[in-house]
Coordinates of C-alpha atoms in Angstrom, one line a residue:
M199 CA 21.6 -28.9 -3.0
C200 CA 22.5 -29.0 0.7
I201 CA 20.3 -31.0 3.0
F202 CA 20.4 -30.2 6.7
E203 CA 19.6 -32.5 9.7
G204 CA 20.2 -30.3 12.7
A205 CA 23.6 -28.7 12.1
K206 CA 24.7 -31.5 9.8
E207 CA 25.0 -30.5 6.2
T208 CA 25.0 -33.1 3.3
R209 CA 25.8 -31.7 -0.1
H210 CA 24.4 -33.3 -3.3
E211 CA 25.8 -32.2 -6.7
L212 CA 23.2 -31.6 -9.3
K213 CA 24.9 -33.3 -12.3
G214 CA 22.1 -33.1 -14.8
R215 CA 22.0 -30.0 -17.1
D216 CA 19.6 -28.7 -19.7
G217 CA 20.8 -25.4 -20.9
G218 CA 21.0 -23.2 -17.9
I219 CA 19.0 -25.6 -15.7
Y220 CA 20.8 -27.9 -13.3
F221 CA 18.9 -30.9 -11.9
G222 CA 19.2 -34.2 -10.1
F223 CA 17.3 -36.7 -8.0
I224 CA 17.9 -36.9 -4.2
K225 CA 16.4 -39.8 -2.2
N226 CA 14.4 -39.5 1.0
V227 CA 13.5 -35.9 0.7
K228 CA 10.1 -35.4 2.3
A229 CA 7.9 -32.7 3.8
G230 CA 9.8 -30.9 6.6
T231 CA 13.3 -31.4 5.0
R232 CA 15.5 -28.4 5.4
Y233 CA 17.7 -27.4 2.6
G234 CA 19.6 -24.7 0.6
F235 CA 21.8 -24.3 -2.4
R236 CA 25.4 -23.5 -3.1
V237 CA 26.5 -22.4 -6.5
E238 CA 30.0 -22.4 -8.1
G239 CA 31.0 -20.1 -10.9
P240 CA 33.1 -17.2 -11.9
W241 CA 33.6 -14.2 -9.6
A242 CA 33.5 -11.2 -12.0
P243 CA 31.4 -8.4 -10.5
E244 CA 32.2 -6.1 -13.5
L245 CA 30.1 -8.7 -15.6
G246 CA 27.5 -9.0 -12.9
L247 CA 28.8 -12.4 -11.8
R248 CA 29.0 -13.0 -8.1
F249 CA 29.2 -16.8 -7.6
D250 CA 30.5 -17.8 -4.2
P251 CA 30.0 -21.4 -3.0
S252 CA 30.7 -20.4 0.6
K253 CA 27.2 -18.7 0.6
L254 CA 24.2 -20.8 1.4
L255 CA 21.3 -19.7 -0.7
V256 CA 17.6 -19.8 -0.1
D257 CA 15.4 -21.5 -2.8
P258 CA 13.6 -18.6 -4.5
Y259 CA 10.6 -20.9 -5.0
A260 CA 10.4 -22.2 -1.4
W261 CA 7.1 -21.9 0.3
A262 CA 8.5 -21.8 3.8
L263 CA 11.6 -20.9 5.7
D264 CA 12.6 -22.3 9.1
A265 CA 13.6 -18.9 10.5
P266 CA 13.5 -15.2 9.6
F267 CA 16.5 -13.5 8.0
T268 CA 18.9 -11.8 10.4
Y269 CA 21.7 -9.6 9.1
H270 CA 25.3 -10.6 9.8
P271 CA 28.4 -9.0 8.2
D272 CA 29.6 -12.4 7.0
L273 CA 26.6 -12.5 4.6
A274 CA 28.3 -9.7 2.5
M275 CA 31.9 -11.1 2.7
R276 CA 33.3 -13.3 0.0
D277 CA 34.6 -16.8 1.1
K278 CA 32.8 -16.6 4.4
D279 CA 30.6 -19.6 5.0
T280 CA 27.1 -18.5 5.9
A281 CA 25.2 -21.7 6.7
T282 CA 24.8 -20.7 10.3
H283 CA 23.4 -17.3 9.4
V284 CA 20.9 -18.1 6.6
P285 CA 17.4 -19.6 7.1
K286 CA 16.9 -23.0 5.6
S287 CA 14.2 -23.6 2.9
V288 CA 11.6 -26.2 4.1
V289 CA 10.0 -28.8 1.8
Q290 CA 6.2 -28.5 1.9
A291 CA 3.6 -31.1 1.2
P292 CA 1.5 -30.2 -1.8
L293 CA -1.6 -28.0 -1.1
G294 CA -4.8 -27.9 -3.0
D295 CA -6.1 -24.6 -4.3
V296 CA -8.4 -22.6 -2.0
A297 CA -11.9 -21.5 -2.9
R298 CA -11.8 -18.1 -4.5
Q299 CA -14.1 -15.2 -3.9
A300 CA -15.9 -13.4 -6.8
Y301 CA -14.1 -10.2 -7.8
R302 CA -15.4 -7.1 -6.0
R303 CA -14.2 -3.6 -6.6
P304 CA -12.8 -2.0 -3.4
E305 CA -14.6 1.0 -2.0
F306 CA -12.9 1.4 1.4
I307 CA -9.3 0.0 1.7
Y308 CA -7.7 -0.3 5.1
E309 CA -3.9 -0.4 4.9
L310 CA -2.2 -2.2 7.8
G311 CA 1.1 -3.5 8.9
V312 CA 0.5 -7.0 10.3
K313 CA 2.7 -6.6 13.4
S314 CA 2.0 -3.0 14.2
F315 CA -1.8 -3.5 14.1
S316 CA -2.1 -6.0 16.9
K317 CA 1.2 -6.0 18.9
L318 CA -0.3 -3.9 21.7
H319 CA -4.0 -5.1 21.4
L320 CA -4.7 -6.5 24.8
D321 CA -8.0 -8.1 23.8
I322 CA -6.2 -10.4 21.4
P323 CA -4.5 -13.5 22.8
E324 CA -0.9 -12.7 23.6
H325 CA 0.6 -15.4 21.5
K326 CA -1.2 -14.1 18.4
R327 CA -0.4 -10.5 18.8
G328 CA 1.7 -9.2 15.9
T329 CA 0.8 -12.1 13.6
I330 CA -1.5 -12.8 10.7
A331 CA -3.7 -14.9 12.9
A332 CA -4.5 -11.9 15.1
L333 CA -6.6 -10.5 12.2
A334 CA -9.0 -13.4 12.5
E335 CA -9.7 -12.7 16.2
K336 CA -13.1 -11.2 17.1
P337 CA -11.8 -7.8 18.4
A338 CA -10.0 -7.2 15.0
I339 CA -13.0 -8.3 13.0
A340 CA -15.3 -6.1 15.2
H341 CA -13.1 -3.0 14.7
L342 CA -12.9 -3.5 10.9
S343 CA -16.6 -4.1 10.6
K344 CA -17.4 -1.0 12.7
L345 CA -15.4 1.2 10.4
G346 CA -17.1 -0.2 7.3
V347 CA -14.0 -1.4 5.7
D348 CA -14.5 -3.8 2.7
T349 CA -10.9 -4.4 1.6
I350 CA -7.8 -5.0 3.8
E351 CA -4.4 -4.3 2.4
L352 CA -1.6 -6.1 4.2
M353 CA 1.8 -4.4 4.0
P354 CA 4.5 -6.9 2.8
I355 CA 4.4 -10.3 4.5
T356 CA 7.0 -12.2 2.4
A357 CA 10.4 -13.0 4.1
W358 CA 12.6 -9.9 4.4
I359 CA 15.9 -8.8 5.9
D360 CA 16.8 -5.6 7.8
E361 CA 18.9 -3.1 5.9
R362 CA 22.5 -3.6 6.8
H363 CA 23.0 -0.2 8.4
L364 CA 20.2 -0.9 10.9
H365 CA 22.2 -3.7 12.5
A366 CA 24.7 -1.3 14.0
L367 CA 22.0 1.0 15.2
G368 CA 20.0 -1.6 17.0
L369 CA 17.0 -0.9 14.8
Y370 CA 14.8 -3.3 12.9
N371 CA 12.7 -3.0 9.7
A372 CA 9.0 -2.5 10.7
W373 CA 7.5 -2.4 7.2
G374 CA 8.9 -5.4 5.3
Y375 CA 9.7 -3.5 2.1
N376 CA 13.1 -5.3 1.8
P377 CA 12.2 -8.9 0.6
V378 CA 14.6 -11.6 -0.1
Q379 CA 12.1 -14.1 -1.4
F380 CA 8.6 -13.8 -3.0
F381 CA 6.8 -17.0 -2.0
A382 CA 7.6 -17.7 1.7
P383 CA 5.8 -15.7 4.4
D384 CA 8.1 -14.2 7.0
P385 CA 8.1 -16.5 10.0
R386 CA 7.8 -13.6 12.4
L387 CA 4.4 -12.6 10.9
A388 CA 3.1 -16.1 10.1
P389 CA 4.7 -18.6 12.5
G390 CA 2.0 -21.1 11.4
G391 CA 3.1 -20.7 7.8
L392 CA 0.9 -20.8 4.8
E393 CA -1.9 -22.6 6.7
E394 CA -2.1 -19.7 9.2
I395 CA -2.5 -17.3 6.3
Q396 CA -5.1 -19.5 4.6
G397 CA -7.1 -19.8 7.8
T398 CA -7.0 -16.1 8.5
I399 CA -8.1 -15.1 5.0
K400 CA -11.0 -17.6 5.2
V401 CA -12.2 -15.9 8.3
L402 CA -11.9 -12.5 6.8
H403 CA -13.8 -13.7 3.7
D404 CA -16.5 -15.2 5.8
N405 CA -16.9 -11.7 7.3
S406 CA -17.2 -10.1 3.9
F407 CA -13.7 -8.6 3.6
R408 CA -11.4 -8.9 0.6
V409 CA -7.7 -9.2 1.2
I410 CA -4.9 -7.8 -0.9
L411 CA -1.1 -8.1 -0.4
D412 CA 1.4 -5.2 -0.8
V413 CA 4.1 -6.9 -2.9
V414 CA 7.6 -5.7 -3.6
L415 CA 8.8 -6.9 -7.0
N416 CA 11.1 -4.0 -7.7
H417 CA 14.1 -4.9 -5.6
S418 CA 15.4 -7.4 -3.1
G419 CA 17.0 -7.1 0.3
E420 CA 20.4 -8.2 -1.2
S421 CA 20.9 -4.4 -1.8
D422 CA 23.9 -2.9 -3.6
Q423 CA 27.3 -4.4 -4.3
Y424 CA 28.1 -4.4 -0.6
G425 CA 24.9 -6.2 0.4
P426 CA 24.4 -9.7 1.5
T427 CA 24.3 -12.8 -0.7
L428 CA 21.2 -14.8 0.2
C429 CA 19.3 -16.0 -2.9
L430 CA 19.1 -14.4 -6.3
R431 CA 22.6 -12.8 -6.2
G432 CA 24.3 -16.1 -5.6
L433 CA 22.2 -18.0 -8.2
D434 CA 22.6 -15.6 -11.1
S435 CA 23.1 -12.0 -10.3
A436 CA 23.6 -11.0 -13.9
A437 CA 20.2 -12.3 -14.9
Y438 CA 18.0 -11.6 -11.9
Y439 CA 19.2 -7.9 -11.4
A440 CA 19.3 -5.1 -14.0
H441 CA 22.8 -3.8 -14.8
S442 CA 24.2 -0.9 -16.7
R443 CA 27.8 -0.8 -17.7
G444 CA 28.6 -3.4 -15.1
E445 CA 26.8 -1.5 -12.2
L446 CA 23.6 -2.5 -10.5
V447 CA 20.7 -0.3 -11.7
N448 CA 19.0 1.4 -8.7
D449 CA 15.6 2.5 -9.9
A450 CA 14.0 1.5 -6.6
G451 CA 16.5 3.5 -4.4
C452 CA 17.3 0.4 -2.4
G453 CA 20.5 -0.7 -4.1
N454 CA 19.3 -3.0 -6.9
T455 CA 16.4 -3.5 -9.3
I456 CA 14.8 -6.9 -10.2
N457 CA 15.2 -7.5 -14.0
L458 CA 11.5 -8.0 -14.7
N459 CA 12.1 -8.0 -18.5
Q460 CA 14.1 -11.3 -18.2
P461 CA 11.7 -14.1 -19.2
H462 CA 12.6 -16.6 -16.4
V463 CA 12.5 -13.8 -13.8
M464 CA 9.1 -12.7 -15.1
E465 CA 7.9 -16.3 -14.9
M466 CA 9.1 -16.5 -11.3
V467 CA 7.2 -13.4 -10.4
L468 CA 4.0 -14.6 -12.1
A469 CA 4.3 -17.9 -10.3
A470 CA 4.7 -16.1 -6.9
L471 CA 1.6 -14.0 -7.5
R472 CA -0.5 -17.1 -8.6
H473 CA 0.8 -18.9 -5.5
W474 CA -0.7 -16.2 -3.2
V475 CA -4.0 -16.3 -5.0
L476 CA -4.4 -20.0 -5.3
K477 CA -2.7 -21.3 -2.2
A478 CA -3.4 -18.5 0.3
G479 CA -6.7 -17.1 -1.1
V480 CA -5.7 -13.4 -1.5
D481 CA -7.9 -11.3 -3.7
G482 CA -5.3 -9.1 -5.3
F483 CA -2.2 -7.0 -4.9
R484 CA -0.9 -3.5 -4.5
F485 CA 2.4 -3.3 -6.4
D486 CA 5.1 -1.2 -4.6
L487 CA 7.1 1.2 -6.9
A488 CA 5.2 -0.3 -9.9
T489 CA 6.9 1.8 -12.6
V490 CA 9.7 -0.8 -12.5
M491 CA 7.2 -3.3 -13.8
G492 CA 6.7 -1.3 -17.0
R493 CA 10.1 0.2 -17.7
M494 CA 11.7 -0.9 -20.9
V495 CA 14.9 0.2 -22.5
D496 CA 13.2 3.2 -24.1
G497 CA 11.0 4.1 -21.1
F498 CA 7.7 3.2 -19.4
H499 CA 5.1 1.2 -21.4
K500 CA 1.7 0.2 -20.0
D501 CA 1.9 -2.8 -22.3
A502 CA 5.3 -3.9 -21.1
P503 CA 5.8 -7.7 -21.0
L504 CA 5.1 -8.2 -17.3
L505 CA 2.1 -5.9 -17.2
K506 CA 0.7 -7.6 -20.3
A507 CA 1.3 -11.0 -18.9
I508 CA -0.6 -10.2 -15.7
E509 CA -3.5 -8.8 -17.8
N510 CA -3.6 -12.0 -19.9
D511 CA -3.1 -14.5 -17.0
P512 CA -6.4 -16.4 -16.3
V513 CA -5.8 -16.2 -12.6
L514 CA -4.2 -12.8 -12.1
S515 CA -6.4 -10.9 -14.5
T516 CA -9.4 -11.6 -12.3
C517 CA -7.7 -10.1 -9.2
I518 CA -7.6 -6.6 -7.7
L519 CA -4.5 -4.9 -9.2
I520 CA -3.3 -1.6 -7.7
A521 CA -0.2 0.3 -8.8
E522 CA 2.0 2.7 -6.8
P523 CA 2.8 4.6 -10.0
W524 CA 6.2 5.9 -9.4
D525 CA 9.8 5.1 -8.6
I526 CA 13.1 7.1 -8.6
G527 CA 14.3 5.8 -12.0
P528 CA 14.2 7.8 -15.3
G529 CA 10.6 8.7 -16.2
G530 CA 9.6 7.2 -12.9
Y531 CA 6.4 9.2 -12.2
Q532 CA 3.6 7.5 -14.2
L533 CA 0.4 8.5 -12.4
G534 CA -2.5 7.8 -14.7
N535 CA -0.6 5.8 -17.2
F536 CA -1.1 2.2 -16.0
P537 CA -3.4 -0.2 -17.8
N538 CA -7.1 0.6 -17.7
A539 CA -8.0 -2.2 -15.2
W540 CA -5.4 -0.9 -12.7
P541 CA -6.4 1.6 -10.0
E542 CA -3.5 3.8 -8.9
W543 CA -2.3 5.5 -5.7
N544 CA -3.1 9.2 -6.2
D545 CA -0.5 11.3 -4.4
R546 CA -1.8 14.4 -6.0
Y547 CA -5.1 13.9 -4.2
R548 CA -3.1 13.6 -0.9
D549 CA -1.1 16.8 -1.4
E550 CA -3.9 19.0 -2.9
V551 CA -6.4 18.2 -0.3
R552 CA -3.9 19.1 2.4
K553 CA -3.0 22.3 0.5
F554 CA -6.6 23.5 0.3
W555 CA -7.1 23.1 4.1
R556 CA -3.7 24.8 4.7
G557 CA -5.0 27.8 2.6
D558 CA -2.6 27.7 -0.4
P559 CA -3.6 30.0 -3.4
Y560 CA -5.7 28.4 -6.1
S561 CA -5.9 25.2 -4.1
A562 CA -9.8 25.2 -4.3
N563 CA -9.5 24.6 -8.1
A564 CA -7.3 21.6 -7.5
L565 CA -9.6 20.3 -4.7
A566 CA -12.6 20.4 -7.1
T567 CA -10.8 18.2 -9.5
R568 CA -9.8 15.7 -6.8
L569 CA -13.4 15.7 -5.3
A570 CA -14.8 14.9 -8.7
G571 CA -12.6 11.8 -9.2
S572 CA -9.4 13.3 -10.8
S573 CA -10.6 13.2 -14.4
D574 CA -7.4 15.0 -15.4
L575 CA -5.6 11.8 -14.6
F576 CA -8.2 9.0 -15.1
S577 CA -10.6 10.3 -17.8
H578 CA -9.8 7.1 -19.8
K579 CA -10.7 5.0 -16.8
R580 CA -13.3 5.6 -14.0
P581 CA -13.1 7.6 -10.7
S582 CA -12.5 4.4 -8.8
A583 CA -9.1 4.2 -10.5
S584 CA -8.0 7.0 -8.2
I585 CA -7.0 5.5 -4.8
N586 CA -7.6 8.6 -2.6
F587 CA -5.7 8.9 0.7
I588 CA -4.7 11.7 3.0
S589 CA -1.9 9.7 4.6
A590 CA -0.3 6.3 4.1
H591 CA 2.3 4.1 5.8
D592 CA 5.1 6.4 4.5
G593 CA 4.8 10.1 5.4
F594 CA 3.2 11.8 8.3
T595 CA 0.3 10.1 10.1
L596 CA -3.0 11.9 9.9
K597 CA -2.6 13.3 13.3
D598 CA 1.0 14.4 12.7
I599 CA -0.1 16.3 9.5
V600 CA -1.9 18.8 11.8
T601 CA 0.7 18.6 14.7
Y602 CA 4.1 18.9 13.0
S603 CA 5.4 21.4 10.4
T604 CA 8.7 19.5 9.8
K605 CA 9.8 15.9 10.1
D606 CA 11.6 14.5 13.1
N607 CA 13.4 11.3 11.9
F608 CA 16.5 11.5 14.1
N609 CA 15.6 8.2 15.7
N610 CA 16.2 6.5 12.4
G611 CA 19.9 7.1 12.7
E612 CA 20.4 9.1 9.5
D613 CA 20.7 12.6 10.9
N614 CA 17.1 13.4 9.7
R615 CA 18.2 13.1 6.0
D616 CA 15.8 10.3 5.3
G617 CA 12.1 10.8 4.6
K618 CA 10.4 13.4 2.5
N619 CA 11.4 17.0 3.0
G620 CA 8.7 19.7 2.7
E621 CA 5.8 17.4 3.2
V622 CA 2.5 19.3 3.1
T623 CA 1.2 19.9 6.6
W624 CA -1.7 21.8 8.1
L625 CA -0.5 22.9 11.5
N626 CA -3.2 23.1 14.2
G627 CA -5.7 21.8 11.6
D628 CA -8.7 19.5 12.1
V629 CA -8.4 15.8 11.2
K630 CA -12.1 15.6 11.1
A631 CA -12.3 18.0 8.1
L632 CA -9.6 16.0 6.3
L633 CA -11.4 12.7 6.9
A634 CA -14.7 14.1 5.8
T635 CA -13.1 15.4 2.6
L636 CA -11.7 11.9 1.9
F637 CA -15.1 10.1 2.5
L638 CA -16.9 12.6 0.3
S639 CA -14.6 12.3 -2.7
R640 CA -15.3 10.3 -5.8
G641 CA -12.9 7.4 -6.1
T642 CA -11.7 4.6 -3.9
L643 CA -10.9 5.7 -0.4
M644 CA -8.0 4.4 1.6
L645 CA -7.2 4.8 5.3
T646 CA -4.1 3.6 7.1
A647 CA -4.6 1.6 10.3
G648 CA -4.6 3.8 13.4
D649 CA -5.4 7.1 11.6
E650 CA -9.0 6.5 12.7
F651 CA -8.1 6.9 16.3
G652 CA -5.3 9.4 16.3
R653 CA -2.1 7.5 16.0
T654 CA 1.1 9.5 16.1
Q655 CA 4.7 8.8 15.2
S656 CA 6.0 11.9 17.0
G657 CA 6.8 13.6 13.7
N658 CA 8.6 10.7 12.1
N659 CA 7.6 10.5 8.4
N660 CA 9.7 7.6 7.5
A661 CA 9.3 5.1 10.4
Y662 CA 10.3 2.0 8.5
A663 CA 13.1 1.3 11.0
Q664 CA 10.9 1.7 14.1
D665 CA 9.7 -1.8 15.0
N666 CA 8.6 -0.5 18.4
N667 CA 6.0 1.8 20.0
V668 CA 6.5 4.4 17.3
T669 CA 4.7 2.2 14.8
W670 CA 2.8 -0.2 17.0
L671 CA -0.8 1.0 17.3
D672 CA -1.7 2.3 20.8
W673 CA -5.1 0.7 21.3
K674 CA -5.2 1.6 25.0
N675 CA -5.2 5.4 24.3
A676 CA -7.3 5.2 21.0
D677 CA -9.6 8.1 20.5
Q678 CA -13.0 6.4 20.6
D679 CA -14.8 9.5 19.5
L680 CA -12.7 9.6 16.3
I681 CA -13.3 5.9 15.6
S682 CA -17.1 6.6 15.9
Y683 CA -16.7 9.6 13.6
V684 CA -15.0 7.5 10.9
S685 CA -17.7 4.9 11.2
K686 CA -20.4 7.5 10.8
L687 CA -18.7 8.9 7.8
M688 CA -18.7 5.5 6.1
E689 CA -22.4 5.0 7.0
L690 CA -23.1 8.5 5.5
R691 CA -21.2 7.7 2.3
K692 CA -23.2 4.5 1.9
S693 CA -26.5 6.3 2.5
L694 CA -25.6 8.8 -0.2
N695 CA -24.0 6.3 -2.5
H696 CA -26.1 7.1 -5.5
F697 CA -24.5 10.6 -5.5
F698 CA -21.1 9.1 -5.7
A699 CA -21.5 6.8 -8.6
D700 CA -18.4 5.5 -10.4
E701 CA -18.7 8.0 -13.2
F702 CA -17.3 11.4 -13.9
L703 CA -19.4 14.6 -13.4
S704 CA -20.5 16.5 -16.5
G705 CA -22.3 19.6 -15.1
M706 CA -25.1 18.9 -17.7
P707 CA -28.8 18.9 -16.7
D708 CA -30.7 15.7 -16.6
K709 CA -33.1 15.4 -19.5
K710 CA -36.0 14.4 -17.2
T711 CA -35.5 16.6 -14.2
N712 CA -33.4 19.4 -15.7
L713 CA -31.2 19.0 -12.6
P714 CA -27.4 19.2 -13.3
D715 CA -25.3 16.4 -11.8
A716 CA -22.8 19.0 -10.5
Q717 CA -23.0 22.7 -9.7
W718 CA -19.9 24.4 -8.2
F719 CA -20.7 27.5 -6.1
N720 CA -18.9 30.0 -3.8
E721 CA -19.8 31.4 -0.4
K722 CA -22.4 33.8 -2.0
G723 CA -24.2 31.0 -3.7
N724 CA -23.0 32.1 -7.1
A725 CA -21.1 30.1 -9.7
F726 CA -17.6 29.3 -8.4
E727 CA -15.0 31.7 -9.7
W728 CA -12.1 29.6 -10.9
N729 CA -9.7 32.5 -11.2
N730 CA -10.1 33.4 -7.6
G731 CA -6.7 32.5 -6.2
T732 CA -7.6 33.2 -2.5
C733 CA -10.8 31.3 -2.4
D734 CA -11.2 29.3 0.8
Y735 CA -14.7 28.1 0.4
L736 CA -15.8 25.5 -2.1
G737 CA -19.4 24.3 -2.6
L738 CA -20.6 21.4 -4.7
A739 CA -24.3 20.6 -5.3
L740 CA -24.8 17.0 -6.6
G741 CA -28.0 16.1 -8.4
K742 CA -29.2 12.6 -9.0
D743 CA -32.7 11.7 -10.4
N744 CA -34.9 14.3 -8.5
A745 CA -32.7 14.6 -5.4
R746 CA -29.9 17.0 -4.5
I747 CA -27.3 17.4 -1.8
A748 CA -24.7 20.2 -1.3
L749 CA -21.2 19.7 0.0
V750 CA -19.5 22.7 1.6
F751 CA -15.8 22.8 2.3
N752 CA -15.1 25.9 4.4
A753 CA -11.4 26.5 5.0
S754 CA -12.0 30.1 6.1
N755 CA -11.6 31.5 9.6
S756 CA -15.3 32.2 10.0
S757 CA -18.7 30.6 9.6
Q758 CA -20.0 30.8 6.1
P759 CA -23.7 29.8 5.8
I760 CA -24.9 28.1 2.7
N761 CA -26.3 30.7 0.3
L762 CA -27.1 28.4 -2.7
S763 CA -30.7 28.9 -3.6
P764 CA -32.8 25.7 -3.2
R765 CA -35.4 24.8 -5.9
Q766 CA -38.9 26.2 -5.5
N767 CA -40.8 24.6 -2.6
Y768 CA -37.5 23.1 -1.2
V769 CA -35.2 24.1 1.6
W770 CA -31.7 23.1 2.5
Q771 CA -31.4 20.9 5.6
K772 CA -28.0 20.2 7.2
I773 CA -27.5 16.5 7.7
F774 CA -23.8 16.5 8.6
C775 CA -21.0 18.7 9.8
S776 CA -17.5 17.8 10.7
K777 CA -17.6 20.4 13.5
M778 CA -20.2 21.7 15.9
G779 CA -21.5 25.2 15.3
D780 CA -23.4 27.2 12.8
D781 CA -24.4 26.0 9.3
C782 CA -20.8 26.0 8.0
P783 CA -18.3 26.6 10.8
A784 CA -14.7 27.6 10.1
D785 CA -12.4 24.7 8.9
S786 CA -15.3 22.4 8.4
V787 CA -17.1 20.1 5.9
S788 CA -20.9 20.3 5.9
I789 CA -23.6 18.4 3.9
F790 CA -27.0 19.8 3.2
K791 CA -29.9 17.9 1.7
E792 CA -32.7 19.5 -0.3
I793 CA -36.1 18.6 1.2
G794 CA -39.6 19.6 0.2
K795 CA -41.4 22.1 2.3
S796 CA -44.1 20.6 4.4

């Protein structure tokens, strides 16, 4: 263990040993003490062993670091001392557990990058812009409240390092999906440390928001065999990382894969999750590339040790738990296969909604399934298990979906090879129709920060390396009309909430009213023809108790008035349209309510 006083380093050998645990007692260590580790052992990469005492290592359990990680070539070179390049772990005084909020199922999730959200927000004090603390400021609270958000999802906030190729390009990681450590917040986002996060979350709780963290447990920023040695690699690479035939497994596509089936690694991860709940006050987690968490030797299992441990944990089992149900490893796409209590990001919703509005053949059939809660994927759960989104942090922004037909990622320095090819777009489309579809779908809706006011990344659909105006939200030029529109959509959804209960539609009539809970119809008011491959009009009448509304999704090039017959002594009255014009203008979403004749 290496203690630092300024630039002076004092090394203390840990002479005690119990199995694989080394220990010792060091006098005069107190809160604020800066330290790190150096580990001696064999250098045998073919066996996964990469011990190098020239490398200063961060404590994987540290709650605080004295500086952010900055890439330097020496970090990846053997026998190069790195004490001047590696942040020091900082001893923290014990903290009591924070008061916890009662579990509440998310209905409207707002995904945001901490820095990008407030960096250019002129109504927030300058010294807080780009930090966690900015979220507790009145302008941020007011904006979130106006939208009707109930759950805030923070993109990764634990200490990360830039990918090594960015260093030469003068680029910096803007997303944080390259963590080195799972307990300590990144000092750039939380200069006030854990106390800053605690205070911010308390303010958000006091304003009726829940807060979940996007956590990356699938890989670390130590990357592939040519990556830096910063923490886990120098402590025990063979145990912390998955290997196959002497090579690092790369199921996450980032150079390595955390070996989550190793008991002490799993315990570290569980401890980190509990830490964020009990010491920071977060209400849950979204797990990046979560298939890694359930992959065993013979494939994915929803009862894999880590998933089972989370389900059985007295703290974590009471949290919001959301899976991104895919990675690039074998059998990596597992949408619908996570434990019953876990909602999942639904990329099929994203793509199939876009395809309908673009006019793809048979896309109305798929849209119907997504509007109704994706029972093909979640029939064993509930519609709320489907996290519905049109766009997210990766991929085109909502505005760019209707503005660009192909990606433009050249500024990332990879000759436009990075990012998703062939992303579904709707050139010259209407974002209001896309948003209305999202808010009128069964399931849990998610919006990415800035999409409510027309953010653009100029066609970059993989802007992870753009820690600049490409990803920083442009509040000055925000589309206030679109913000108000989103706010109205959420108010409308709440007013019609009984029509969007967390249950799947059956199409069967109610025993008391004889009113079916769902009736699909076409532009003529007849039963929808599911074999009509060119259909660009989809209607859905929803019945509840003795009330009925009709949703019309008109992707045609002309107005198509509603022709569904109302009940006797009732008429259809339009209560919403995503576009001005006749009853159902082209490329629009309309809502009609059945009202009694006066």
